Amino acid sequence: MSSVHVAIAYYSGYGHTLEIAKAVADGAGSVPGARAELVDVAEMTDPKWETLDASDAIVFGTPTYMGSASGAFHAFAEATSKRWMTQRWLDKLASGFTNSGSMSGDKLHTLQYLALLAAQHGMHWVSLGLMPGWNTTTSSEHDDNRLGFYLGAGAQTWNDQGPDAVHAADLATARHLGARVATQALRYRQPLAS
């Protein structure tokens, strides 16, 4: 059986996004033949760059601050230009997630930013692949994908609550994303049938 490595390249300002990154890693690691590894982009070292280079898929994660990715994530993205110049991440799989205090919080813009970063590297974007939850009178805030994102996983955590207050539905959605990326990475590794 083939095995795949999913790296979760994230930044977390207050700990909320770290909890979501851990859920993505749990989801990816739950897929037989897949392993996941967290990479904090605020503390990049040569071995961490090598981890990203050697991975089959990179899931990007950042809080949404003022309508975009955090400054620390932007600094990381700019530093990836060395990988872009050599096309080091060409044809890897990619996906993304974000968190903010508001239900919307302009998270879609952050997900679009992450997808564009992946596209510049020639990566293949994996969408969330979940129908939206919490959009009828009979649905619940406890539904997976309760915020209704398609491009990646979006989460909402109250600004006055600590990391242990990340909504259970958002963590379940993040686990789904991790498992989906790992499953797609395994499929992508399979030789094409003739």
GROMACS .gro file of C-alpha atoms in nm:
model
  194
    1MET     CA    1   0.000   0.000   0.000
    2SER     CA    2   0.121   0.348  -0.081
    3SER     CA    3   0.172   0.591   0.201
    4VAL     CA    4   0.135   0.967   0.193
    5HIS     CA    5   0.254   1.253   0.409
    6VAL     CA    6   0.025   1.551   0.473
    7ALA     CA    7   0.188   1.862   0.618
    8ILE     CA    8  -0.025   2.123   0.791
    9ALA     CA    9   0.150   2.460   0.753
   10TYR     CA   10  -0.026   2.689   0.997
   11TYR     CA   11   0.004   3.004   1.205
   12SER     CA   12  -0.195   3.055   1.524
   13GLY     CA   13  -0.199   3.386   1.705
   14TYR     CA   14  -0.406   3.292   2.011
   15GLY     CA   15  -0.422   2.911   1.996
   16HIS     CA   16  -0.759   2.873   1.820
   17THR     CA   17  -0.610   2.803   1.478
   18LEU     CA   18  -0.366   2.554   1.634
   19GLU     CA   19  -0.662   2.353   1.764
   20ILE     CA   20  -0.810   2.348   1.414
   21ALA     CA   21  -0.470   2.248   1.269
   22LYS     CA   22  -0.457   1.958   1.515
   23ALA     CA   23  -0.804   1.849   1.401
   24VAL     CA   24  -0.691   1.858   1.036
   25ALA     CA   25  -0.390   1.645   1.133
   26ASP     CA   26  -0.615   1.401   1.323
   27GLY     CA   27  -0.838   1.366   1.018
   28ALA     CA   28  -0.546   1.308   0.783
   29GLY     CA   29  -0.385   1.062   1.022
   30SER     CA   30  -0.709   0.864   1.050
   31VAL     CA   31  -0.678   0.754   0.687
   32PRO     CA   32  -0.490   0.423   0.656
   33GLY     CA   33  -0.161   0.483   0.477
   34ALA     CA   34  -0.145   0.853   0.565
   35ARG     CA   35   0.053   1.043   0.825
   36ALA     CA   36   0.025   1.408   0.919
   37GLU     CA   37   0.268   1.661   1.060
   38LEU     CA   38   0.217   2.012   1.194
   39VAL     CA   39   0.452   2.289   1.080
   40ASP     CA   40   0.431   2.625   1.258
   41VAL     CA   41   0.516   2.878   0.986
   42ALA     CA   42   0.616   3.142   1.240
   43GLU     CA   43   0.919   2.932   1.334
   44MET     CA   44   1.053   2.806   1.001
   45THR     CA   45   1.386   2.622   0.998
   46ASP     CA   46   1.564   2.429   0.724
   47PRO     CA   47   1.422   2.098   0.853
   48LYS     CA   48   1.068   2.244   0.850
   49TRP     CA   49   1.112   2.362   0.490
   50GLU     CA   50   1.234   2.009   0.407
   51THR     CA   51   0.923   1.865   0.570
   52LEU     CA   52   0.704   2.075   0.341
   53ASP     CA   53   0.918   1.991   0.038
   54ALA     CA   54   0.892   1.616   0.108
   55SER     CA   55   0.517   1.612   0.173
   56ASP     CA   56   0.257   1.488  -0.074
   57ALA     CA   57   0.008   1.756   0.033
   58ILE     CA   58   0.022   2.083   0.224
   59VAL     CA   59  -0.282   2.216   0.407
   60PHE     CA   60  -0.240   2.587   0.476
   61GLY     CA   61  -0.401   2.736   0.786
   62THR     CA   62  -0.417   3.085   0.930
   63PRO     CA   63  -0.650   3.303   1.128
   64THR     CA   64  -0.829   3.574   0.936
   65TYR     CA   65  -0.717   3.912   1.067
   66MET     CA   66  -0.862   4.228   0.914
   67GLY     CA   67  -0.999   4.036   0.615
   68SER     CA   68  -0.691   3.836   0.518
   69ALA     CA   69  -0.433   3.590   0.640
   70SER     CA   70  -0.223   3.690   0.940
   71GLY     CA   71   0.095   3.891   0.890
   72ALA     CA   72   0.302   3.593   1.004
   73PHE     CA   73   0.140   3.376   0.736
   74HIS     CA   74   0.197   3.645   0.473
   75ALA     CA   75   0.568   3.649   0.569
   76PHE     CA   76   0.579   3.270   0.527
   77ALA     CA   77   0.402   3.295   0.190
   78GLU     CA   78   0.656   3.547   0.067
   79ALA     CA   79   0.938   3.320   0.183
   80THR     CA   80   0.795   3.038  -0.032
   81SER     CA   81   0.919   3.229  -0.337
   82LYS     CA   82   1.239   3.022  -0.323
   83ARG     CA   83   1.023   2.711  -0.370
   84TRP     CA   84   0.830   2.886  -0.649
   85MET     CA   85   1.148   2.972  -0.841
   86THR     CA   86   1.248   2.604  -0.852
   87GLN     CA   87   0.888   2.477  -0.881
   88ARG     CA   88   0.958   2.264  -0.574
   89TRP     CA   89   0.588   2.221  -0.488
   90LEU     CA   90   0.464   2.169  -0.844
   91ASP     CA   91   0.181   1.911  -0.855
   92LYS     CA   92   0.154   1.867  -0.478
   93LEU     CA   93  -0.197   1.871  -0.339
   94ALA     CA   94  -0.304   2.171  -0.131
   95SER     CA   95  -0.599   2.286   0.076
   96GLY     CA   96  -0.669   2.538   0.348
   97PHE     CA   97  -0.858   2.648   0.656
   98THR     CA   98  -0.910   2.966   0.854
   99ASN     CA   99  -1.073   3.093   1.172
  100SER     CA  100  -1.206   3.428   1.289
  101GLY     CA  101  -1.423   3.570   1.565
  102SER     CA  102  -1.712   3.659   1.334
  103MET     CA  103  -1.941   3.417   1.154
  104SER     CA  104  -1.824   3.558   0.820
  105GLY     CA  105  -1.525   3.768   0.916
  106ASP     CA  106  -1.424   3.775   0.547
  107LYS     CA  107  -1.285   3.423   0.578
  108LEU     CA  108  -1.363   3.356   0.211
  109HIS     CA  109  -1.101   3.612   0.116
  110THR     CA  110  -0.841   3.427   0.326
  111LEU     CA  111  -0.932   3.093   0.166
  112GLN     CA  112  -0.906   3.253  -0.178
  113TYR     CA  113  -0.565   3.391  -0.082
  114LEU     CA  114  -0.449   3.042   0.023
  115ALA     CA  115  -0.584   2.886  -0.297
  116LEU     CA  116  -0.408   3.150  -0.506
  117LEU     CA  117  -0.082   3.085  -0.321
  118ALA     CA  118  -0.121   2.716  -0.404
  119ALA     CA  119  -0.201   2.796  -0.768
  120GLN     CA  120   0.112   3.009  -0.800
  121HIS     CA  121   0.309   2.705  -0.690
  122GLY     CA  122   0.130   2.484  -0.945
  123MET     CA  123  -0.038   2.282  -0.671
  124HIS     CA  124  -0.375   2.107  -0.705
  125TRP     CA  125  -0.639   2.247  -0.467
  126VAL     CA  126  -0.866   2.010  -0.275
  127SER     CA  127  -1.199   2.167  -0.178
  128LEU     CA  128  -1.387   2.088   0.142
  129GLY     CA  129  -1.633   1.854  -0.030
  130LEU     CA  130  -1.914   1.900   0.224
  131MET     CA  131  -2.262   2.034   0.178
  132PRO     CA  132  -2.335   2.336   0.398
  133GLY     CA  133  -2.494   2.277   0.736
  134TRP     CA  134  -2.709   2.498   0.958
  135ASN     CA  135  -2.901   2.646   0.664
  136THR     CA  136  -3.256   2.530   0.730
  137THR     CA  137  -3.498   2.567   1.021
  138THR     CA  138  -3.445   2.200   1.108
  139SER     CA  139  -3.065   2.209   1.096
  140SER     CA  140  -2.830   2.297   1.380
  141GLU     CA  141  -2.518   2.492   1.465
  142HIS     CA  142  -2.373   2.148   1.545
  143ASP     CA  143  -2.380   2.043   1.177
  144ASP     CA  144  -2.052   1.987   0.998
  145ASN     CA  145  -1.968   2.284   0.774
  146ARG     CA  146  -2.206   2.495   0.980
  147LEU     CA  147  -2.065   2.814   0.823
  148GLY     CA  148  -2.122   2.692   0.467
  149PHE     CA  149  -1.778   2.711   0.306
  150TYR     CA  150  -1.679   2.513  -0.004
  151LEU     CA  151  -1.324   2.624  -0.087
  152GLY     CA  152  -1.181   2.505   0.245
  153ALA     CA  153  -1.272   2.483   0.611
  154GLY     CA  154  -1.395   2.795   0.789
  155ALA     CA  155  -1.428   2.818   1.166
  156GLN     CA  156  -1.561   3.076   1.409
  157THR     CA  157  -1.441   3.114   1.767
  158TRP     CA  158  -1.553   3.389   2.005
  159ASN     CA  159  -1.276   3.645   2.054
  160ASP     CA  160  -1.319   3.642   2.431
  161GLN     CA  161  -1.282   3.264   2.463
  162GLY     CA  162  -0.966   3.055   2.480
  163PRO     CA  163  -0.848   2.780   2.242
  164ASP     CA  164  -1.052   2.514   2.421
  165ALA     CA  165  -1.369   2.693   2.304
  166VAL     CA  166  -1.329   2.613   1.933
  167HIS     CA  167  -1.672   2.490   1.821
  168ALA     CA  168  -1.701   2.111   1.803
  169ALA     CA  169  -1.866   2.132   1.459
  170ASP     CA  170  -1.573   2.335   1.326
  171LEU     CA  171  -1.328   2.077   1.462
  172ALA     CA  172  -1.530   1.798   1.298
  173THR     CA  173  -1.525   1.993   0.971
  174ALA     CA  174  -1.146   2.032   1.002
  175ARG     CA  175  -1.108   1.656   1.062
  176HIS     CA  176  -1.317   1.597   0.749
  177LEU     CA  177  -1.087   1.826   0.551
  178GLY     CA  178  -0.775   1.644   0.672
  179ALA     CA  179  -0.922   1.304   0.586
  180ARG     CA  180  -1.033   1.429   0.242
  181VAL     CA  181  -0.688   1.564   0.160
  182ALA     CA  182  -0.519   1.241   0.274
  183THR     CA  183  -0.765   1.028   0.075
  184GLN     CA  184  -0.711   1.239  -0.236
  185ALA     CA  185  -0.334   1.220  -0.188
  186LEU     CA  186  -0.353   0.840  -0.180
  187ARG     CA  187  -0.569   0.839  -0.495
  188TYR     CA  188  -0.333   1.082  -0.664
  189ARG     CA  189  -0.041   0.848  -0.594
  190GLN     CA  190  -0.212   0.549  -0.754
  191PRO     CA  191  -0.095   0.476  -1.108
  192LEU     CA  192  -0.352   0.550  -1.374
  193ALA     CA  193  -0.535   0.246  -1.503
  194SER     CA  194  -0.459   0.177  -1.866
   0.00000   0.00000   0.00000
